[in-house]
Amino acid sequence: MIRAQQPGSQPIDIPEVIPNPVVVPKQEPVPKGPAPKEPVKVPEKVGHERQHR
Amino acid sequence: MPYGYKLEDLLAILHDRAPTKADAVALDRRRVEHGLLSVGLKIHHLGKGRQFFSLVERLGGASNVLEINMYKHSQASLCLVLPPVGNARAAIALSECIERFTGCALFGNQKIQIQLCSPGRLDARRSALLAIGFYLGSDTLRRYALGDLETTVSRDVRYRRGQRLVIYDAGGDFDRGFEWWDRSGNGKDRLIRPQLPFENGRSDLLTGNGSRLDIENINLLATLLVHAKYQGYWSKLGEQFEEDMQSLLDRHLLAGLVNAPWVRTGYAERAGDMEFFSALQELVAYVFEESVRVKKKSSILFSRWHEIPATSSRGILHEMQSLLQKYRTEVVRQSRLHDKGGHT
């Protein structure tokens, strides 16, 4: 926020960033923390094949 | 661009927390869409950057990944340089993988400054059009202080890039391995070359807290302007865009802005920072005033703005959106026409 002030007048807060009024915003998810690590997937056949060796 | 690691290594790490998206980036990483330019990103973190520590550590540690590069925003604690990818969608998806891994929002975040790197050095006038086009087309209207554009090479005696929205590369590594759309000898056929026609050189844009739309817009604008300069496949469209942009600025009595030094091309403009900043301030003031006017307009007109041609006097913001839409549509249309075997 930028604060503009003239002597004897109330200060005015000027925003540094505003949305462009002609662009319709798209809703995108915002991350709130790291995603949990994906579990390691073990192919089902591995255990099965071992039994045959 | 020094990054000290391979994209494959980064994707393998990101795969832990964003497997589907990381796989999609891996598949698309070299894919050029509609002959648009490749996209590189630099992520400047203005906070402490703790959320990035784990990622940096797994990539090989700060000395390999961060300290290899002396360049960053002057207020940034770190600058993570991402390897370039073939298209804007892949660059956005890669950013989203990083968001997911670190838990740190990269888009629209005051602590994050996104720098978008496009191959090819634009001349001063085209750099002005790139910066102005980006600013007018963004989903965010920003006010700047000159210090916002200060980087570690602004005053460095070797580089002297100044405080600008557009800055050139510093030489060094350059990935040419992306398709370049050219025209064949008869000027009609499309010729796809396996690599970019220049050995190095980039035009980077400091978006500030940028968005997905910024990445797509800058990629389109840079493609049109770089093709116009290097006589690529989109050169005619690029020249037409330049004329349209010039007319747009003329209509709003802003044509003189392009004469300001929007990029530092050499050693001549030592005192150019203030001249550039005055031009930027004039643009910003004009646009903020217009944004107030637009908000007062009826919602009926607003909902139908895209039906108004770019030449109308409905305001500079509307006109810029129409221009971007017009050229995006035209690039896709001509590209698809070629895919079906026709000529443009």
Short mmCIF file of C-alpha atoms in Angstrom, two decimals:
data_model
loop_
_atom_site.label_atom_id
_atom_site.label_comp_id
_atom_site.label_asym_id
_atom_site.label_seq_id
_atom_site.Cartn_x
_atom_site.Cartn_y
_atom_site.Cartn_z
CA MET A 1 0.00 0.00 0.00
CA ILE A 2 1.31 3.44 -0.95
CA ARG A 3 0.26 6.33 1.34
CA ALA A 4 -0.22 9.67 -0.41
CA GLN A 5 -0.52 12.70 1.82
CA GLN A 6 -1.02 16.41 1.22
CA PRO A 7 -0.40 18.80 4.11
CA GLY A 8 -3.67 19.49 5.89
CA SER A 9 -5.60 16.63 4.29
CA GLN A 10 -6.43 13.07 5.23
CA PRO A 11 -3.88 10.52 3.96
CA ILE A 12 -5.13 8.34 1.10
CA ASP A 13 -4.09 4.71 0.81
CA ILE A 14 -3.36 3.78 -2.80
CA PRO A 15 -3.22 0.04 -3.47
CA GLU A 16 -0.08 -1.16 -5.25
CA VAL A 17 -1.88 -4.00 -6.97
CA ILE A 18 -5.48 -4.24 -8.19
CA PRO A 19 -7.24 -6.79 -10.37
CA ASN A 20 -7.55 -5.88 -14.03
CA PRO A 21 -11.29 -5.15 -14.28
CA VAL A 22 -11.58 -6.50 -17.84
CA VAL A 23 -10.03 -9.91 -17.09
CA VAL A 24 -12.34 -12.54 -15.67
CA PRO A 25 -10.28 -14.40 -13.04
CA LYS A 26 -9.99 -18.17 -13.20
CA GLN A 27 -10.29 -20.04 -9.91
CA GLU A 28 -7.14 -22.05 -9.28
CA PRO A 29 -6.33 -24.05 -6.14
CA VAL A 30 -3.81 -22.43 -3.81
CA PRO A 31 -1.52 -24.83 -1.92
CA LYS A 32 -1.70 -24.49 1.86
CA GLY A 33 1.20 -26.78 2.69
CA PRO A 34 3.30 -29.45 1.04
CA ALA A 35 1.24 -32.31 -0.30
CA PRO A 36 1.78 -35.64 1.50
CA LYS A 37 4.28 -37.93 -0.14
CA GLU A 38 2.64 -40.43 -2.43
CA PRO A 39 2.85 -44.02 -1.11
CA VAL A 40 5.26 -46.24 -3.03
CA LYS A 41 3.29 -48.61 -5.17
CA VAL A 42 4.62 -52.16 -5.33
CA PRO A 43 3.47 -54.14 -8.36
CA GLU A 44 1.33 -57.07 -7.24
CA LYS A 45 3.21 -59.55 -9.42
CA VAL A 46 6.55 -59.05 -7.65
CA GLY A 47 5.60 -61.04 -4.56
CA HIS A 48 3.86 -63.66 -6.67
CA GLU A 49 6.86 -64.18 -8.94
CA ARG A 50 9.20 -64.61 -5.98
CA GLN A 51 7.18 -67.53 -4.76
CA HIS A 52 7.84 -69.34 -8.00
CA ARG A 53 11.62 -68.82 -7.92
CA MET B 1 20.90 -20.20 -17.76
CA PRO B 2 22.85 -21.90 -14.99
CA TYR B 3 20.73 -24.26 -12.92
CA GLY B 4 23.15 -27.01 -11.89
CA TYR B 5 20.71 -29.89 -12.26
CA LYS B 6 18.67 -31.61 -14.94
CA LEU B 7 14.95 -31.25 -15.50
CA GLU B 8 14.67 -35.04 -15.22
CA ASP B 9 16.16 -34.88 -11.70
CA LEU B 10 13.74 -32.13 -10.70
CA LEU B 11 10.76 -34.04 -12.08
CA ALA B 12 11.81 -37.22 -10.31
CA ILE B 13 11.77 -35.34 -7.00
CA LEU B 14 8.49 -33.55 -7.71
CA HIS B 15 6.98 -36.89 -8.72
CA ASP B 16 6.82 -37.82 -5.02
CA ARG B 17 4.05 -35.31 -4.39
CA ALA B 18 2.66 -34.50 -7.83
CA PRO B 19 3.03 -37.73 -9.83
CA THR B 20 0.45 -37.12 -12.54
CA LYS B 21 1.49 -33.57 -13.29
CA ALA B 22 5.22 -34.39 -13.18
CA ASP B 23 4.65 -37.21 -15.68
CA ALA B 24 2.73 -34.83 -17.95
CA VAL B 25 5.59 -32.30 -17.87
CA ALA B 26 8.10 -35.05 -18.62
CA LEU B 27 6.10 -36.00 -21.72
CA ASP B 28 5.57 -32.40 -22.87
CA ARG B 29 8.89 -30.87 -21.95
CA ARG B 30 10.20 -30.50 -25.52
CA ARG B 31 6.83 -30.14 -27.20
CA VAL B 32 6.45 -26.83 -29.05
CA GLU B 33 2.79 -25.81 -29.44
CA HIS B 34 1.66 -23.83 -32.50
CA GLY B 35 5.22 -22.67 -33.12
CA LEU B 36 5.31 -20.60 -29.94
CA LEU B 37 8.63 -20.10 -28.16
CA SER B 38 10.03 -22.23 -25.37
CA VAL B 39 9.57 -20.92 -21.83
CA GLY B 40 12.04 -20.63 -18.98
CA LEU B 41 11.18 -19.44 -15.49
CA LYS B 42 13.15 -17.98 -12.62
CA ILE B 43 11.50 -17.98 -9.21
CA HIS B 44 12.74 -15.22 -6.89
CA HIS B 45 11.71 -15.68 -3.26
CA LEU B 46 11.54 -12.40 -1.32
CA GLY B 47 11.03 -14.11 2.04
CA LYS B 48 13.36 -16.51 3.77
CA GLY B 49 12.50 -19.24 1.29
CA ARG B 50 12.42 -22.02 3.90
CA GLN B 51 9.75 -23.89 1.96
CA PHE B 52 12.27 -24.38 -0.83
CA PHE B 53 15.11 -25.75 1.32
CA SER B 54 14.09 -29.38 1.06
CA LEU B 55 13.75 -29.19 -2.72
CA VAL B 56 17.09 -27.41 -3.10
CA GLU B 57 18.76 -29.94 -0.82
CA ARG B 58 17.46 -32.86 -2.87
CA LEU B 59 18.59 -31.19 -6.09
CA GLY B 60 22.17 -31.12 -4.82
CA GLY B 61 22.29 -28.35 -2.24
CA ALA B 62 22.45 -24.56 -2.38
CA SER B 63 26.02 -24.49 -3.67
CA ASN B 64 25.07 -26.51 -6.73
CA VAL B 65 21.62 -25.09 -7.38
CA LEU B 66 21.50 -21.51 -6.08
CA GLU B 67 25.00 -20.19 -5.56
CA ILE B 68 26.02 -21.23 -9.07
CA ASN B 69 24.00 -18.21 -10.16
CA MET B 70 24.92 -14.78 -8.78
CA TYR B 71 21.82 -13.24 -10.34
CA LYS B 72 18.63 -12.65 -8.36
CA HIS B 73 16.19 -9.93 -7.36
CA SER B 74 17.96 -7.59 -4.96
CA GLN B 75 15.48 -8.38 -2.15
CA ALA B 76 15.37 -12.12 -2.81
CA SER B 77 16.86 -14.71 -0.50
CA LEU B 78 17.02 -17.20 -3.35
CA CYS B 79 16.42 -17.50 -7.07
CA LEU B 80 15.51 -20.94 -8.36
CA VAL B 81 16.20 -21.18 -12.08
CA LEU B 82 14.05 -23.75 -13.85
CA PRO B 83 15.21 -25.47 -17.04
CA PRO B 84 13.25 -24.28 -20.09
CA VAL B 85 10.33 -26.29 -21.44
CA GLY B 86 8.72 -26.33 -24.86
CA ASN B 87 5.47 -24.56 -24.09
CA ALA B 88 3.67 -22.31 -21.62
CA ARG B 89 1.34 -25.07 -20.41
CA ALA B 90 4.29 -27.23 -19.40
CA ALA B 91 5.91 -24.24 -17.64
CA ILE B 92 2.71 -23.64 -15.67
CA ALA B 93 2.38 -27.35 -14.85
CA LEU B 94 6.02 -27.44 -13.68
CA SER B 95 5.32 -24.46 -11.43
CA GLU B 96 2.26 -26.22 -10.03
CA CYS B 97 4.36 -29.31 -9.26
CA ILE B 98 6.75 -27.06 -7.31
CA GLU B 99 3.82 -25.44 -5.51
CA ARG B 100 2.60 -28.87 -4.51
CA PHE B 101 6.01 -30.03 -3.37
CA THR B 102 6.92 -26.92 -1.38
CA GLY B 103 3.45 -25.85 -0.26
CA CYS B 104 4.35 -22.35 -1.41
CA ALA B 105 1.99 -20.60 -3.86
CA LEU B 106 3.99 -19.31 -6.82
CA PHE B 107 1.23 -17.37 -8.57
CA GLY B 108 -0.18 -14.14 -7.21
CA ASN B 109 2.10 -14.37 -4.19
CA GLN B 110 3.66 -11.11 -2.94
CA LYS B 111 6.72 -13.01 -1.74
CA ILE B 112 7.35 -14.58 -5.15
CA GLN B 113 8.60 -12.77 -8.21
CA ILE B 114 8.36 -14.71 -11.45
CA GLN B 115 10.77 -13.95 -14.27
CA LEU B 116 9.82 -15.32 -17.65
CA CYS B 117 12.66 -16.07 -20.05
CA SER B 118 12.09 -16.13 -23.81
CA PRO B 119 14.77 -17.08 -26.34
CA GLY B 120 16.02 -14.29 -28.63
CA ARG B 121 17.08 -10.76 -27.82
CA LEU B 122 14.48 -8.21 -28.83
CA ASP B 123 15.58 -4.74 -29.90
CA ALA B 124 14.63 -1.71 -27.83
CA ARG B 125 11.32 -0.97 -29.57
CA ARG B 126 10.11 -4.55 -29.48
CA SER B 127 11.16 -4.85 -25.84
CA ALA B 128 8.95 -1.83 -25.17
CA LEU B 129 6.01 -3.53 -26.91
CA LEU B 130 6.63 -6.72 -24.94
CA ALA B 131 6.62 -4.90 -21.61
CA ILE B 132 3.64 -2.68 -22.42
CA GLY B 133 1.67 -5.62 -23.84
CA PHE B 134 2.41 -7.66 -20.72
CA TYR B 135 1.37 -4.84 -18.42
CA LEU B 136 -1.89 -4.06 -20.20
CA GLY B 137 -2.84 -7.71 -20.66
CA SER B 138 -2.12 -8.93 -17.15
CA ASP B 139 -4.89 -9.94 -14.78
CA THR B 140 -3.22 -7.70 -12.19
CA LEU B 141 -2.51 -3.99 -12.51
CA ARG B 142 0.59 -3.06 -10.56
CA ARG B 143 2.20 0.11 -9.30
CA TYR B 144 5.97 0.01 -9.13
CA ALA B 145 8.71 1.63 -7.17
CA LEU B 146 11.99 1.77 -9.08
CA GLY B 147 13.58 -0.43 -6.43
CA ASP B 148 11.11 -3.21 -7.30
CA LEU B 149 13.13 -3.82 -10.45
CA GLU B 150 16.56 -3.83 -8.82
CA THR B 151 18.53 -7.04 -9.32
CA THR B 152 22.04 -8.09 -8.44
CA VAL B 153 23.14 -7.17 -11.98
CA SER B 154 21.44 -3.77 -12.15
CA ARG B 155 24.69 -1.99 -11.35
CA ASP B 156 27.20 -4.77 -11.79
CA VAL B 157 29.99 -3.34 -13.95
CA ARG B 158 30.04 -6.42 -16.19
CA TYR B 159 26.33 -6.54 -17.00
CA ARG B 160 24.71 -3.20 -16.10
CA ARG B 161 21.20 -4.31 -16.84
CA GLY B 162 19.67 -1.37 -14.99
CA GLN B 163 16.24 -1.42 -13.35
CA ARG B 164 13.89 -2.53 -16.09
CA LEU B 165 10.94 -4.81 -16.72
CA VAL B 166 12.79 -6.39 -19.64
CA ILE B 167 16.37 -7.54 -19.21
CA TYR B 168 18.71 -9.48 -21.45
CA ASP B 169 20.45 -12.69 -20.48
CA ALA B 170 24.00 -12.67 -19.20
CA GLY B 171 25.34 -15.11 -21.78
CA GLY B 172 26.33 -18.57 -20.67
CA ASP B 173 24.35 -21.78 -21.18
CA PHE B 174 21.52 -21.67 -23.66
CA ASP B 175 19.24 -24.57 -24.59
CA ARG B 176 18.62 -24.44 -28.34
CA GLY B 177 16.91 -27.81 -28.44
CA PHE B 178 13.39 -26.59 -29.23
CA GLU B 179 11.63 -26.54 -32.60
CA TRP B 180 11.62 -23.29 -34.53
CA TRP B 181 8.92 -22.66 -37.09
CA ASP B 182 10.32 -21.13 -40.25
CA ARG B 183 9.02 -20.45 -43.76
CA SER B 184 10.35 -22.39 -46.73
CA GLY B 185 11.87 -20.69 -49.78
CA ASN B 186 8.50 -20.02 -51.44
CA GLY B 187 7.37 -18.20 -48.28
CA LYS B 188 4.19 -20.26 -48.03
CA ASP B 189 5.14 -23.58 -46.54
CA ARG B 190 6.00 -24.20 -42.94
CA LEU B 191 9.45 -25.52 -42.26
CA ILE B 192 10.03 -26.91 -38.79
CA ARG B 193 13.67 -26.66 -37.79
CA PRO B 194 14.86 -28.90 -34.95
CA GLN B 195 16.47 -26.10 -33.00
CA LEU B 196 16.27 -22.38 -32.37
CA PRO B 197 18.05 -20.23 -34.98
CA PHE B 198 20.18 -18.32 -32.49
CA GLU B 199 23.06 -19.72 -30.45
CA ASN B 200 22.18 -17.72 -27.36
CA GLY B 201 20.37 -14.62 -26.16
CA ARG B 202 17.16 -14.12 -24.25
CA SER B 203 14.69 -11.38 -23.42
CA ASP B 204 13.43 -11.84 -19.87
CA LEU B 205 10.50 -10.11 -18.26
CA LEU B 206 10.20 -9.47 -14.53
CA THR B 207 6.49 -9.99 -13.97
CA GLY B 208 6.51 -9.30 -10.23
CA ASN B 209 3.95 -11.52 -8.56
CA GLY B 210 2.91 -13.09 -11.83
CA SER B 211 0.07 -15.36 -12.87
CA ARG B 212 -0.64 -18.24 -15.22
CA LEU B 213 -2.20 -15.75 -17.62
CA ASP B 214 0.98 -13.66 -17.56
CA ILE B 215 3.00 -16.69 -18.64
CA GLU B 216 0.63 -17.42 -21.53
CA ASN B 217 0.45 -13.78 -22.61
CA ILE B 218 4.18 -13.14 -22.49
CA ASN B 219 4.81 -16.36 -24.40
CA LEU B 220 2.45 -15.22 -27.16
CA LEU B 221 3.80 -11.65 -27.25
CA ALA B 222 7.44 -12.75 -27.21
CA THR B 223 6.78 -15.25 -30.01
CA LEU B 224 5.20 -12.63 -32.26
CA LEU B 225 7.97 -10.11 -31.61
CA VAL B 226 10.89 -12.56 -31.82
CA HIS B 227 9.51 -14.02 -35.06
CA ALA B 228 9.13 -10.51 -36.48
CA LYS B 229 12.76 -9.82 -35.63
CA TYR B 230 14.25 -13.12 -36.81
CA GLN B 231 11.90 -13.60 -39.80
CA GLY B 232 10.34 -16.76 -38.41
CA TYR B 233 7.09 -18.37 -39.48
CA TRP B 234 5.00 -15.89 -37.47
CA SER B 235 6.90 -12.83 -38.75
CA LYS B 236 4.01 -11.42 -40.80
CA LEU B 237 1.62 -11.87 -37.91
CA GLY B 238 4.25 -10.35 -35.61
CA GLU B 239 4.63 -7.27 -37.83
CA GLN B 240 0.87 -6.90 -37.97
CA PHE B 241 0.77 -7.12 -34.18
CA GLU B 242 3.42 -4.40 -33.92
CA GLU B 243 1.30 -2.13 -36.12
CA ASP B 244 -1.81 -2.89 -34.05
CA MET B 245 0.03 -2.13 -30.81
CA GLN B 246 1.37 1.11 -32.25
CA SER B 247 -2.17 2.12 -33.32
CA LEU B 248 -3.51 1.23 -29.89
CA LEU B 249 -0.91 3.43 -28.20
CA ASP B 250 -1.54 6.19 -30.75
CA ARG B 251 -5.27 6.20 -30.01
CA HIS B 252 -4.51 6.72 -26.32
CA LEU B 253 -1.79 9.32 -26.95
CA LEU B 254 0.80 6.96 -25.47
CA ALA B 255 2.83 6.33 -28.63
CA GLY B 256 5.84 8.17 -27.22
CA LEU B 257 6.22 5.53 -24.51
CA VAL B 258 7.94 3.10 -26.88
CA ASN B 259 10.83 5.53 -27.31
CA ALA B 260 11.82 5.16 -23.66
CA PRO B 261 14.62 2.67 -22.89
CA TRP B 262 12.48 -0.29 -21.74
CA VAL B 263 15.51 -2.56 -21.97
CA ARG B 264 19.15 -1.76 -21.48
CA THR B 265 20.73 -2.79 -24.74
CA GLY B 266 24.27 -1.50 -24.17
CA TYR B 267 26.37 0.98 -22.32
CA ALA B 268 24.95 4.06 -24.03
CA GLU B 269 21.91 4.63 -21.79
CA ARG B 270 23.69 4.97 -18.47
CA ALA B 271 21.04 7.29 -17.11
CA GLY B 272 18.14 5.45 -18.69
CA ASP B 273 16.57 4.04 -15.53
CA MET B 274 14.68 7.23 -14.71
CA GLU B 275 13.63 7.77 -18.32
CA PHE B 276 12.25 4.24 -18.42
CA PHE B 277 10.59 4.63 -15.05
CA SER B 278 8.87 7.86 -16.11
CA ALA B 279 7.39 6.05 -19.11
CA LEU B 280 6.28 3.16 -16.90
CA GLN B 281 4.71 5.57 -14.41
CA GLU B 282 2.81 7.30 -17.21
CA LEU B 283 1.44 3.96 -18.38
CA VAL B 284 0.54 2.91 -14.83
CA ALA B 285 -1.24 6.22 -14.10
CA TYR B 286 -3.23 5.99 -17.33
CA VAL B 287 -4.27 2.41 -16.66
CA PHE B 288 -5.24 2.94 -13.02
CA GLU B 289 -7.40 5.87 -14.06
CA GLU B 290 -9.03 3.74 -16.72
CA SER B 291 -9.64 0.89 -14.29
CA VAL B 292 -11.77 3.24 -12.19
CA ARG B 293 -13.74 4.26 -15.29
CA VAL B 294 -14.24 0.63 -16.36
CA LYS B 295 -15.57 -0.35 -12.95
CA LYS B 296 -18.23 2.35 -13.21
CA LYS B 297 -19.52 0.94 -16.50
CA SER B 298 -22.58 -1.22 -16.60
CA SER B 299 -22.19 -4.95 -16.04
CA ILE B 300 -24.05 -5.60 -19.31
CA LEU B 301 -21.33 -3.93 -21.34
CA PHE B 302 -18.66 -5.69 -19.30
CA SER B 303 -20.05 -9.13 -20.00
CA ARG B 304 -19.94 -8.49 -23.74
CA TRP B 305 -16.54 -6.77 -24.04
CA HIS B 306 -15.04 -9.60 -26.07
CA GLU B 307 -17.48 -8.89 -28.91
CA ILE B 308 -16.10 -5.40 -29.41
CA PRO B 309 -13.36 -5.09 -32.10
CA ALA B 310 -9.86 -4.06 -31.05
CA THR B 311 -10.16 -0.77 -32.92
CA SER B 312 -13.04 0.52 -30.83
CA SER B 313 -12.43 3.25 -28.28
CA ARG B 314 -13.73 1.22 -25.36
CA GLY B 315 -10.56 1.76 -23.39
CA ILE B 316 -7.01 0.55 -23.51
CA LEU B 317 -7.55 -2.46 -21.22
CA HIS B 318 -10.42 -3.81 -23.31
CA GLU B 319 -8.49 -3.19 -26.50
CA MET B 320 -5.43 -5.05 -25.24
CA GLN B 321 -7.54 -8.06 -24.26
CA SER B 322 -9.10 -8.03 -27.72
CA LEU B 323 -5.67 -7.88 -29.36
CA LEU B 324 -4.38 -10.81 -27.32
CA GLN B 325 -7.50 -12.80 -28.13
CA LYS B 326 -7.26 -11.94 -31.82
CA TYR B 327 -3.62 -13.04 -32.15
CA ARG B 328 -4.01 -16.13 -29.98
CA THR B 329 -6.94 -17.24 -32.13
CA GLU B 330 -5.05 -16.49 -35.34
CA VAL B 331 -1.94 -18.42 -34.26
CA VAL B 332 -4.04 -21.47 -33.38
CA ARG B 333 -6.17 -21.19 -36.54
CA GLN B 334 -3.18 -20.95 -38.91
CA SER B 335 -1.31 -23.66 -37.06
CA ARG B 336 -4.27 -26.06 -37.34
CA LEU B 337 -4.71 -25.19 -41.00
CA HIS B 338 -1.15 -26.37 -41.60
CA ASP B 339 -1.72 -29.51 -39.62
CA LYS B 340 -4.54 -30.29 -42.04
CA GLY B 341 -2.24 -29.67 -45.02
CA GLY B 342 -3.36 -26.18 -46.05
CA HIS B 343 -1.38 -22.96 -46.58
CA THR B 344 -1.77 -19.70 -44.66
#
